[in-house]
Coordinates of C-alpha atoms in Angstrom, one line a residue:
X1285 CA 84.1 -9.5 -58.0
X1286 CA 80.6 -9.5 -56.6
X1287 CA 77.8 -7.5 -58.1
X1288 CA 77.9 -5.5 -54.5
X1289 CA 81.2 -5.0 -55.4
X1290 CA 80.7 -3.7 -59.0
X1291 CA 78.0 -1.1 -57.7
X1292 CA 80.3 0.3 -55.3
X1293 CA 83.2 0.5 -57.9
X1294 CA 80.9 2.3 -60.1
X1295 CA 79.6 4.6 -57.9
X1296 CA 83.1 5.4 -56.9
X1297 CA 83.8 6.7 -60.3
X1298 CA 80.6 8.0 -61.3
X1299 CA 80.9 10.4 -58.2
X1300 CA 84.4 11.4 -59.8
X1301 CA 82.3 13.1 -62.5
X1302 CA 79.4 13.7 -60.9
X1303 CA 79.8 14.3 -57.1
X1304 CA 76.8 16.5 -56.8
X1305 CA 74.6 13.2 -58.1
X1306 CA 72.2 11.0 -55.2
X1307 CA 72.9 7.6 -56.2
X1308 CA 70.5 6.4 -53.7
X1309 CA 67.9 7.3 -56.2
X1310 CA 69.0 6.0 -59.6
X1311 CA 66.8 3.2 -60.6
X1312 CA 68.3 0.2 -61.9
X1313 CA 67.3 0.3 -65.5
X1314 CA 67.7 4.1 -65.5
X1315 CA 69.8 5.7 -68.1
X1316 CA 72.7 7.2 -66.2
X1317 CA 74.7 9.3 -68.7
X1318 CA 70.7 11.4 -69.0
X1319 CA 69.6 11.3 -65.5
X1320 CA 73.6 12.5 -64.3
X1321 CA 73.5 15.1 -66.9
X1322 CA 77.0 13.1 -68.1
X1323 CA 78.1 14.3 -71.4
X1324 CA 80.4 11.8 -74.0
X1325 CA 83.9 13.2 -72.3
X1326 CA 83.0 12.2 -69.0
X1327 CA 81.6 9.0 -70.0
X1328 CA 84.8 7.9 -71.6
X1329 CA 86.8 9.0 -68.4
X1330 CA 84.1 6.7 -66.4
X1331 CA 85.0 3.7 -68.8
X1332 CA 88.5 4.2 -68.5
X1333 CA 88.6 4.4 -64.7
X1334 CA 86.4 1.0 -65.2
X1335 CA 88.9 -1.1 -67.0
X1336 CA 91.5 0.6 -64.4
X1337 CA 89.7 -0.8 -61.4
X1338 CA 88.2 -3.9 -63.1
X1339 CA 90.5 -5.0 -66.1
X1340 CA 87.6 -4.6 -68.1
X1341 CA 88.3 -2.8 -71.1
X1342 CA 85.0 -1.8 -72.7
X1343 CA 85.2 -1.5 -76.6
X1344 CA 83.6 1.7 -78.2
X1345 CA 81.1 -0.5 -80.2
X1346 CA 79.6 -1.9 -76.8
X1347 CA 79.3 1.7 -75.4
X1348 CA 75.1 1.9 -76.5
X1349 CA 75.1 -1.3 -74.3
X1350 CA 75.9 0.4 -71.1
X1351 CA 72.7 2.8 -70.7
X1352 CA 71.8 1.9 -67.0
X1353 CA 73.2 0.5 -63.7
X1354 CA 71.5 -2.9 -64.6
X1355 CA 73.7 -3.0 -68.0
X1356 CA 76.9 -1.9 -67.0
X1357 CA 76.9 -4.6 -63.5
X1358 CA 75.2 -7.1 -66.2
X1359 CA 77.7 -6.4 -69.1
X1360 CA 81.0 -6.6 -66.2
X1361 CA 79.8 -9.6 -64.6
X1362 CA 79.6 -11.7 -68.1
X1363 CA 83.2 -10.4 -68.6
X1364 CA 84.7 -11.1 -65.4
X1365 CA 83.7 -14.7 -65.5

């Protein structure tokens, strides 16, 4: 899977929690889960809809990891290698 690829899957399912969000204007290294107002619930439903459309299963210790669109495309890519 391309990183293209991996932005578009995420965006797919961050708009499943936040559909009211602009994409278009999330920086890279910006922290999603504060800028989308996402709280821990809906964060959890985002990383099972991941490992659903990625086969990445994301264990709860690597959860701090995945603060901005540049970690979560960074942390897939070394996994889907």
């Amino acid at each position: 899977m391309t990183e293209t690829q991996l932005k578009e899957t995420i965006f797919k399912l961050l708009k499943r929690i936040a559909p009211e969000a602009d994409f278009n204007s999330l920086a890279p290294t910006e922290d999603i889960r504060a800028t989308l107002d996402i709280d821990s619930f809906d964060f959890l439903q985002f990383l099972i809809g991941l490992n659903e459309e990625v086969g990445v299963e994301v264990p709860e210790a690597d959860y701090g990891k995945l603060v901005s669109l540049q970690d979560l495309v960074g942390y897939l890519s070394a996994r889907l290698e």
